[in-house]
PDB file of C-alpha atoms in Angstrom:
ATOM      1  CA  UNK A   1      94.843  50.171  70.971  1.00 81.00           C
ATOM      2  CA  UNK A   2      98.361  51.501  70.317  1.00 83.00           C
ATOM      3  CA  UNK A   3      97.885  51.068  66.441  1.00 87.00           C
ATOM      4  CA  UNK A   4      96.449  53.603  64.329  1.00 90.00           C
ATOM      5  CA  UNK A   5      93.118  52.106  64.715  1.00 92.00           C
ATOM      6  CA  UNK A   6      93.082  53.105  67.995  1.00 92.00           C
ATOM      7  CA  UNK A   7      91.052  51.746  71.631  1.00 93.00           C
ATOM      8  CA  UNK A   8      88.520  49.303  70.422  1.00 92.00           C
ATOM      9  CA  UNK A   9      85.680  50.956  71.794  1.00 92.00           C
ATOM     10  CA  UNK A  10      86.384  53.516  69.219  1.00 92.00           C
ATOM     11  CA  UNK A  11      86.155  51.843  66.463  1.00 93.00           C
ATOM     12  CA  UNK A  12      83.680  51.424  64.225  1.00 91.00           C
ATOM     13  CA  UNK A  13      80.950  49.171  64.142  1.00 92.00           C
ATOM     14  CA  UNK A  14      81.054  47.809  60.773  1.00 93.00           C
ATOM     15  CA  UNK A  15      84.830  46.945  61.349  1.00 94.00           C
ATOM     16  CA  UNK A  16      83.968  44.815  64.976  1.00 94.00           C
ATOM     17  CA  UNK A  17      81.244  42.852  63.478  1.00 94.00           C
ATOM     18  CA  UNK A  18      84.111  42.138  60.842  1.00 96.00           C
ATOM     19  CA  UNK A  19      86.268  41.283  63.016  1.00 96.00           C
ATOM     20  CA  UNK A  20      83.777  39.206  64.449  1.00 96.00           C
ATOM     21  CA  UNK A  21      83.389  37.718  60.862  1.00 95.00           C
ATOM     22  CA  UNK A  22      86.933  37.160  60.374  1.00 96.00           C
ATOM     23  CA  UNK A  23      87.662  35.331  63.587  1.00 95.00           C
ATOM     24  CA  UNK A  24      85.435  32.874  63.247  1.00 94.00           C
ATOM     25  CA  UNK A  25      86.189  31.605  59.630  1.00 93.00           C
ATOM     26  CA  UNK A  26      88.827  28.423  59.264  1.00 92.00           C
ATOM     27  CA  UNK A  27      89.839  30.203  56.315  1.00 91.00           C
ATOM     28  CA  UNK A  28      93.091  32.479  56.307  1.00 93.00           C
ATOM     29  CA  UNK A  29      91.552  36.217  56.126  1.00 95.00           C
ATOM     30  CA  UNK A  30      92.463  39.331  57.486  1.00 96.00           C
ATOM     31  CA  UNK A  31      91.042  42.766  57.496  1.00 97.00           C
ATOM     32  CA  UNK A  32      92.667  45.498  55.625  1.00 97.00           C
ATOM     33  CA  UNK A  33      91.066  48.577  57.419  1.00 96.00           C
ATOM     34  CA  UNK A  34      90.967  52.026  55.839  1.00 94.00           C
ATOM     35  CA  UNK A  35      92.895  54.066  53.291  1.00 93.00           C
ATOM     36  CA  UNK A  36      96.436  53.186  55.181  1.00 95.00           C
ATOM     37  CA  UNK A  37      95.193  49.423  55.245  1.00 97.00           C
ATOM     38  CA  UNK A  38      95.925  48.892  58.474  1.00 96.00           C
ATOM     39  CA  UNK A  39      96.080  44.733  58.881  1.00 96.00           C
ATOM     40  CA  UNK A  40      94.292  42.444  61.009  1.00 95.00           C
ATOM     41  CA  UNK A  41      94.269  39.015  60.440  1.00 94.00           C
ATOM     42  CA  UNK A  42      92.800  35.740  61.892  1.00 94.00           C
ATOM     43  CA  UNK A  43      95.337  32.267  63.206  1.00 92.00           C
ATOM     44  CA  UNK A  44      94.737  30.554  59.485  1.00 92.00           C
ATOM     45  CA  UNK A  45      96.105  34.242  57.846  1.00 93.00           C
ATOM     46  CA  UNK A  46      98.840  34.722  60.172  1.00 90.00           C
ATOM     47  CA  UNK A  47     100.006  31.316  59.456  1.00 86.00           C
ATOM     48  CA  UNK A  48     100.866  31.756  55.970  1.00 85.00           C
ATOM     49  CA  UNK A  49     102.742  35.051  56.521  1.00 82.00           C
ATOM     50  CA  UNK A  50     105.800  33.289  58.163  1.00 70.00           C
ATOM     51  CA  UNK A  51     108.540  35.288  60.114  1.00 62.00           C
ATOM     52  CA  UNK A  52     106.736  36.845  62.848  1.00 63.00           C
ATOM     53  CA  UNK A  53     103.321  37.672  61.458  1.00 74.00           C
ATOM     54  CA  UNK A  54     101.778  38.867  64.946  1.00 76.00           C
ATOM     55  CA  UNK A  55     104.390  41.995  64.349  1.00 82.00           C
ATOM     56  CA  UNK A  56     102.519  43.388  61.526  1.00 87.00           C
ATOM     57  CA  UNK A  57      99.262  43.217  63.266  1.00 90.00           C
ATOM     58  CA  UNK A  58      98.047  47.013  63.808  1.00 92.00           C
ATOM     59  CA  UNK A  59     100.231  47.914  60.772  1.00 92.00           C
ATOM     60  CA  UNK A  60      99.922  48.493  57.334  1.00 94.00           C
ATOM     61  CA  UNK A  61      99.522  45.673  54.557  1.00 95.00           C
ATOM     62  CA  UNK A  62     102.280  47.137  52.613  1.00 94.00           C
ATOM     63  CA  UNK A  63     105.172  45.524  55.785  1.00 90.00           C
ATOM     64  CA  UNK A  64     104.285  42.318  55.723  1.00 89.00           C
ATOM     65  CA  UNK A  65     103.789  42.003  52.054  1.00 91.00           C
ATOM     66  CA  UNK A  66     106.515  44.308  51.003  1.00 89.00           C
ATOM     67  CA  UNK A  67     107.991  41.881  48.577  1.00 86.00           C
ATOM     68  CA  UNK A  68     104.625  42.267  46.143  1.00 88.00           C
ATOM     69  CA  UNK A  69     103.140  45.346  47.138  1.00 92.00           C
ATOM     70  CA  UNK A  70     104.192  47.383  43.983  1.00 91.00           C
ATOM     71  CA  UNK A  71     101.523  45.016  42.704  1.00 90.00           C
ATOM     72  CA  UNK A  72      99.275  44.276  45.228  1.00 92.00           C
ATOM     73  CA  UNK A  73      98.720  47.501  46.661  1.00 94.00           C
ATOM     74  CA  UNK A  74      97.280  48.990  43.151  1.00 95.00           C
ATOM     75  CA  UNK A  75      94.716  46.089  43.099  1.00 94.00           C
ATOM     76  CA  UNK A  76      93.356  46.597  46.789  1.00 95.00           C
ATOM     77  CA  UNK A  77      93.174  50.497  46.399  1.00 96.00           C
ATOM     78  CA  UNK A  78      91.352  49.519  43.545  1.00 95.00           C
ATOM     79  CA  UNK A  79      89.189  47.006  45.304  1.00 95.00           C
ATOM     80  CA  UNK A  80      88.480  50.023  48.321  1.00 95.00           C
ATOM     81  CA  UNK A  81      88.073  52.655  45.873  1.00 94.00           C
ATOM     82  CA  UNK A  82      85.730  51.241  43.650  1.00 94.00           C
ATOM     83  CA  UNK A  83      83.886  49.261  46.480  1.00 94.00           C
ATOM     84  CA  UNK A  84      84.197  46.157  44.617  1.00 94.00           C
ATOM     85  CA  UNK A  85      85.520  42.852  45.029  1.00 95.00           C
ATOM     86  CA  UNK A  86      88.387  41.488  43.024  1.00 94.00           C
ATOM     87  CA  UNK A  87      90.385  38.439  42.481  1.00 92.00           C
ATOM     88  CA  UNK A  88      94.605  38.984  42.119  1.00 87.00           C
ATOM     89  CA  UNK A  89      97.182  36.276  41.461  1.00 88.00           C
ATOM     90  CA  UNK A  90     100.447  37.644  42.700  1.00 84.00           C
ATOM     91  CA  UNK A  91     103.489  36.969  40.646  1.00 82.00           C
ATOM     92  CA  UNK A  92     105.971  34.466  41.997  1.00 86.00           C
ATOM     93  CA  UNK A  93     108.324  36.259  44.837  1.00 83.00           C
ATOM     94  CA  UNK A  94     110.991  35.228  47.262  1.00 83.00           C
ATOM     95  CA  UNK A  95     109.735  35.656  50.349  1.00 78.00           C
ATOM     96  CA  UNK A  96     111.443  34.405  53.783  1.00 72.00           C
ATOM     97  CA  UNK A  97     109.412  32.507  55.664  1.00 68.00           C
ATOM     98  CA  UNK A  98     111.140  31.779  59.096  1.00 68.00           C
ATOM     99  CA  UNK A  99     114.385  32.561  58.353  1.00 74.00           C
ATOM    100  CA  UNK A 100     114.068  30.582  55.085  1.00 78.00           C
ATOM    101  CA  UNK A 101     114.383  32.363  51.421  1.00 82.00           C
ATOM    102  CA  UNK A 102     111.309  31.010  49.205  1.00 83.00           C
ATOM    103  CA  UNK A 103     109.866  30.709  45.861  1.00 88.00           C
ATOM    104  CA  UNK A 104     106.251  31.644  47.256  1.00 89.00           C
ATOM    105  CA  UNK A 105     102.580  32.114  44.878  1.00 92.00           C
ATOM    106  CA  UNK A 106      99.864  33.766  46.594  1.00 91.00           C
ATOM    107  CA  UNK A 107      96.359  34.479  45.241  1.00 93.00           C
ATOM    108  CA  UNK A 108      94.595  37.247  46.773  1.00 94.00           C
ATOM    109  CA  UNK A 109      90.524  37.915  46.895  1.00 95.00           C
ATOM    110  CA  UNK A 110      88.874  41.350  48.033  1.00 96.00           C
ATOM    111  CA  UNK A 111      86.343  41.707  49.005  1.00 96.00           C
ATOM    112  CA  UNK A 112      84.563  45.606  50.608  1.00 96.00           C
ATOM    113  CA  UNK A 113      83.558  46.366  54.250  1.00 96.00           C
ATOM    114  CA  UNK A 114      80.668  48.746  54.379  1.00 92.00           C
ATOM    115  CA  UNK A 115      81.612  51.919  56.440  1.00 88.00           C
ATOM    116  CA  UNK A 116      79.220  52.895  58.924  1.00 76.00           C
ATOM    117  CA  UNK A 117      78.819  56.587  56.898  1.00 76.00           C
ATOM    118  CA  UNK A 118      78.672  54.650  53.261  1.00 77.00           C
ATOM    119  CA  UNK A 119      80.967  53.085  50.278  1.00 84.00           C
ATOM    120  CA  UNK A 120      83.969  50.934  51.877  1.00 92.00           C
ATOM    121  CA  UNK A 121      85.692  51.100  55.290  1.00 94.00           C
ATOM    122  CA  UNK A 122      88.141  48.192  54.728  1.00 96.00           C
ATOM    123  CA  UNK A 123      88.903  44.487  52.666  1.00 97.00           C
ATOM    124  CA  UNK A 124      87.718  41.208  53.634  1.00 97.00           C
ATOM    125  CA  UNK A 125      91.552  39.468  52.064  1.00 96.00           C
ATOM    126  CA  UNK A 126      91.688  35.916  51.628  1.00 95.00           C
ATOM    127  CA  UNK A 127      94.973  35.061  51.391  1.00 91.00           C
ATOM    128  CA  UNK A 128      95.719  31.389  49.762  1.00 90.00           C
ATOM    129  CA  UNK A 129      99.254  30.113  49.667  1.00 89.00           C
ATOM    130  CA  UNK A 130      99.519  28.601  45.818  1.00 92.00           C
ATOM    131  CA  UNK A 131     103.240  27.586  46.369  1.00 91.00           C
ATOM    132  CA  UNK A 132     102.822  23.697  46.941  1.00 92.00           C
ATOM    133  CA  UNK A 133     100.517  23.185  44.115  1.00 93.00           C
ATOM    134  CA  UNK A 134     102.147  25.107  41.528  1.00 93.00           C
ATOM    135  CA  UNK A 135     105.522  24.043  42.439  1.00 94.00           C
ATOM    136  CA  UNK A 136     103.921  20.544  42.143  1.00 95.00           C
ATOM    137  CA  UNK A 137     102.315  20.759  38.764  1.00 94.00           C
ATOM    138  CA  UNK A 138     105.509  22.269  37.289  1.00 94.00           C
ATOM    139  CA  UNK A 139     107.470  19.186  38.465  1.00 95.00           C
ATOM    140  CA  UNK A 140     104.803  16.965  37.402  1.00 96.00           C
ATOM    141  CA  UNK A 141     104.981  18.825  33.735  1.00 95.00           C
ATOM    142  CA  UNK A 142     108.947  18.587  33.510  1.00 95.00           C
ATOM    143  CA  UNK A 143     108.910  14.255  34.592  1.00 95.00           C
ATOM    144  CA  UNK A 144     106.206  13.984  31.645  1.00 95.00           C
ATOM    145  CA  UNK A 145     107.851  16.320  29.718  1.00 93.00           C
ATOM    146  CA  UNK A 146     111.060  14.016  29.926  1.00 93.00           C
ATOM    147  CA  UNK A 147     109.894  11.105  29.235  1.00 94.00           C
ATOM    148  CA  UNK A 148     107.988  11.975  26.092  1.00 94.00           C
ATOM    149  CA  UNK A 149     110.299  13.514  24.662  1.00 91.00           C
ATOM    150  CA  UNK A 150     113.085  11.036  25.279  1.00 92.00           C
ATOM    151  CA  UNK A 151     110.546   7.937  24.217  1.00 91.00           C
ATOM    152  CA  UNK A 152     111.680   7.880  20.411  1.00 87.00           C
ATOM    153  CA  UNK A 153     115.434   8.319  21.432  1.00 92.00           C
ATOM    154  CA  UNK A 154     117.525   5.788  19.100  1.00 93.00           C
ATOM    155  CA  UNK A 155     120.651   6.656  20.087  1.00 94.00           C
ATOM    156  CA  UNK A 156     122.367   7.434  23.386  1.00 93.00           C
ATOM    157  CA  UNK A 157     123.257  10.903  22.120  1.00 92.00           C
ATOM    158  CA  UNK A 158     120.167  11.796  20.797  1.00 95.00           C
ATOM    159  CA  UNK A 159     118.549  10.855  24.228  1.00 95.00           C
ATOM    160  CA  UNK A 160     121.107  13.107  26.042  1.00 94.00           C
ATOM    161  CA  UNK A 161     120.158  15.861  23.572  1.00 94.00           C
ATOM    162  CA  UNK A 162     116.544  15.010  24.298  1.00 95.00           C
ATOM    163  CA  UNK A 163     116.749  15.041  27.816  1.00 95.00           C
ATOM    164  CA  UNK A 164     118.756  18.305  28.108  1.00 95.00           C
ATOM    165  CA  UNK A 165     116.345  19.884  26.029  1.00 94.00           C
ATOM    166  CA  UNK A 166     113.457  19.254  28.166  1.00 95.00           C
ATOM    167  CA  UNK A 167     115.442  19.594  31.804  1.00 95.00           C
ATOM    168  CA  UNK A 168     116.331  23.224  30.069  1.00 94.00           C
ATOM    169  CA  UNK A 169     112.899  23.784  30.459  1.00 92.00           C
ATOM    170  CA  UNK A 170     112.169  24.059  34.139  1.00 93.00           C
ATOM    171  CA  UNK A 171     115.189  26.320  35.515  1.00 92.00           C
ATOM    172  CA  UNK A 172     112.980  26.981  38.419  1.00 90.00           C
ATOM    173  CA  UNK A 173     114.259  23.604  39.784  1.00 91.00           C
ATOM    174  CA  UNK A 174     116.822  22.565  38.128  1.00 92.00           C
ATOM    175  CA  UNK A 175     119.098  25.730  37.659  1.00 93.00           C
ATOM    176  CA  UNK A 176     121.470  23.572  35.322  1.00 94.00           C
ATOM    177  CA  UNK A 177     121.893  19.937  34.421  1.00 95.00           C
ATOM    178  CA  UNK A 178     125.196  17.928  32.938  1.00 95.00           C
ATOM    179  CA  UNK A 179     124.804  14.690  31.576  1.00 96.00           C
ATOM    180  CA  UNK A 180     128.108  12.748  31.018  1.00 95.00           C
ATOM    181  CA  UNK A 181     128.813   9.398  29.691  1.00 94.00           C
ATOM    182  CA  UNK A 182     130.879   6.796  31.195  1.00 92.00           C
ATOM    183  CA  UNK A 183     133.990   5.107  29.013  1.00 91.00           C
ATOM    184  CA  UNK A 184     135.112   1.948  30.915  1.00 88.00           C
ATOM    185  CA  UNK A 185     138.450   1.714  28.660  1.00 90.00           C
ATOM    186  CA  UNK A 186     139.518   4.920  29.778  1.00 92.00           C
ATOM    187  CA  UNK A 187     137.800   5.146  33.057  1.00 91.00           C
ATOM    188  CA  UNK A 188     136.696   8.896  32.311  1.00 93.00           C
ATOM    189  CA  UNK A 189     133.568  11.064  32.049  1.00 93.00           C
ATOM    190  CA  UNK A 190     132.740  12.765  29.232  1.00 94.00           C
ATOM    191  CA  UNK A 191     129.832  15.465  28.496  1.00 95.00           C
ATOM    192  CA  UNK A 192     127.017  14.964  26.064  1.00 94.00           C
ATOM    193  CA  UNK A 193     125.043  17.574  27.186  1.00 94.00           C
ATOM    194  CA  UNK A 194     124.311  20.512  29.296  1.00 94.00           C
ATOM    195  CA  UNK A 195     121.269  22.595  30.292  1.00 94.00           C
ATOM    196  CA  UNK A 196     121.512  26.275  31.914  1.00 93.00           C
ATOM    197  CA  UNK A 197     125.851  25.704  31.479  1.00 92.00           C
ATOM    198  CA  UNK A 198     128.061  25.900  28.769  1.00 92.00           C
ATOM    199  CA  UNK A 199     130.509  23.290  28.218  1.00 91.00           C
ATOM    200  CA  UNK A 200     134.086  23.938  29.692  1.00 91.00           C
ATOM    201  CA  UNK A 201     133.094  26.270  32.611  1.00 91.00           C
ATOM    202  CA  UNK A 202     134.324  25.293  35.646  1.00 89.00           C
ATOM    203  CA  UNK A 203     131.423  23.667  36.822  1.00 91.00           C
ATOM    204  CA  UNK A 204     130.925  21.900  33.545  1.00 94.00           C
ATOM    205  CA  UNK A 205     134.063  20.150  32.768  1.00 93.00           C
ATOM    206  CA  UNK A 206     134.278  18.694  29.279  1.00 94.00           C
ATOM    207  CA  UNK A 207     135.627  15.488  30.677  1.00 93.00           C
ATOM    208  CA  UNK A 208     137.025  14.123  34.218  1.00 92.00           C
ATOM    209  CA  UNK A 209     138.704  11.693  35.347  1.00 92.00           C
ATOM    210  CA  UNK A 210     136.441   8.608  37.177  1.00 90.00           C
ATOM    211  CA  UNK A 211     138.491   8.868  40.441  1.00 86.00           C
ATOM    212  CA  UNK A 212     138.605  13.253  40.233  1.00 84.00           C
ATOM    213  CA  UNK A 213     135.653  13.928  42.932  1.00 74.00           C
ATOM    214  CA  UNK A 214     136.965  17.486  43.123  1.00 76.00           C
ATOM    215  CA  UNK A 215     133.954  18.788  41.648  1.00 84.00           C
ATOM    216  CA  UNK A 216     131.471  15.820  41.356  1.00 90.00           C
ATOM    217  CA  UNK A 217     131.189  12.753  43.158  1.00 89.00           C
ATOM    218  CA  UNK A 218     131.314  10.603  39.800  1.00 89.00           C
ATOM    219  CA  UNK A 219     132.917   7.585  41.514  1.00 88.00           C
ATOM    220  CA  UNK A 220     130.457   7.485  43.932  1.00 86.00           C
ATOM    221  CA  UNK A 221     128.024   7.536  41.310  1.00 87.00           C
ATOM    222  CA  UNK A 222     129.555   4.861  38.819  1.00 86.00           C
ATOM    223  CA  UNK A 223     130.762   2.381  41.427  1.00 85.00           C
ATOM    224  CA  UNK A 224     127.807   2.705  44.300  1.00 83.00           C
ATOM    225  CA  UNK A 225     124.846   4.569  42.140  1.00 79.00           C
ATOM    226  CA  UNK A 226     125.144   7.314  45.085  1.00 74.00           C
ATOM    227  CA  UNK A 227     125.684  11.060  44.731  1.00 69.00           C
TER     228      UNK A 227
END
């Protein structure tokens, strides 16, 4: 009652049988109510806005998805004015989810709330969380990615050129990759390749010594096959 929407009693009908609508679905959907958006949201919908969702109940859209609403607010006032529904993949954010910063993919679907006087009150939003699955499939890509490419290999080097190449394509997890060789005779580690570094910066040394762990646990990694 102390949002903008004020008491219940007061509000429309249309927007309590959605409510009504919205409560009851397992799905996560909320209601985004007017021209302001003002955001109500079932348990599934306030689950996937992490932090402290049931803050941003009685407010506006734009606070709890401030990270994407320079693109998501265009597409629901499009939605409202146009009294039509829409589909909207949001482009990948960092988002904190409690007290966590993450790579986060939503997909979005509108979908219009009569007004009791005519056109659209509000949005029906189903909001799906995307993150899991595309993080997946990218992962997925990159291990088949790496072993085709490195099946021809006939040398050493040219499979540490290989697999550099296709590591280099997924800096979304792996930022930066070194691949080093072992020489027994001289008990050091030199590097073949790197992805997302250049060779000789300080986290990319050209070669170390088997028992320097400054910077990399090589020993570890030599002797016990542990990072």
């Amino acid at each position: 009652s102390e949002s903008p929407l004020g008491p219940v009693a007061n509000w429309p009908q249309n927007l309590k049988f959605a409510v009504r609508v919205m409560l009851t679905s397992p799905m996560p959907i909320g209601i985004w109510w007017g021209p302001e958006f003002i955001q109500l949201g079932n348990d599934a919908y306030l689950s996937v806005l992490g932090g402290h969702p049931a803050a941003t109940l009685g407010q506006t859209a734009s606070i709890a998805w401030r990270e994407m609403w320079d693109r998501l607010g265009p597409a629901a006032e499009a939605s409202l004015g146009n009294n039509q529904g829409d589909c909207f993949d949001a482009p990948p954010f960092i988002r904190s989810h409690n007290g966590v910063a993450k790579e986060t993919y939503f997909s979005f679907t509108f979908n219009p709330i009569p007004n009791d006087p005519g056109g659209a009150g509000g949005l029906f939003v189903v909001a799906a969380d995307n993150t899991r699955r595309i993080i997946d499939q990218r992962q997925m890509t990159l291990l088949r990615e790496l072993a085709e490419s490195t099946a021809m290999a006939s040398t050493i080097p040219e499979a540490c050129e290989l697999s550099a190449r296709a590591l280099a394509s997924d800096p979304y997890d792996l930022p930066f990759a070194l691949i080093y060789l072992f020489d027994a005779e001289t008990r050091r580690l030199v590097l073949k390749c790197a992805a997302g570094a250049a060779a000789g910066e300080p986290a990319a040394p050209k070669s170390a010594a088997l028992e320097d762990s400054s910077l990399w646990p090589f020993a570890n990694v030599v002797q016990e096959g542990k990072g």
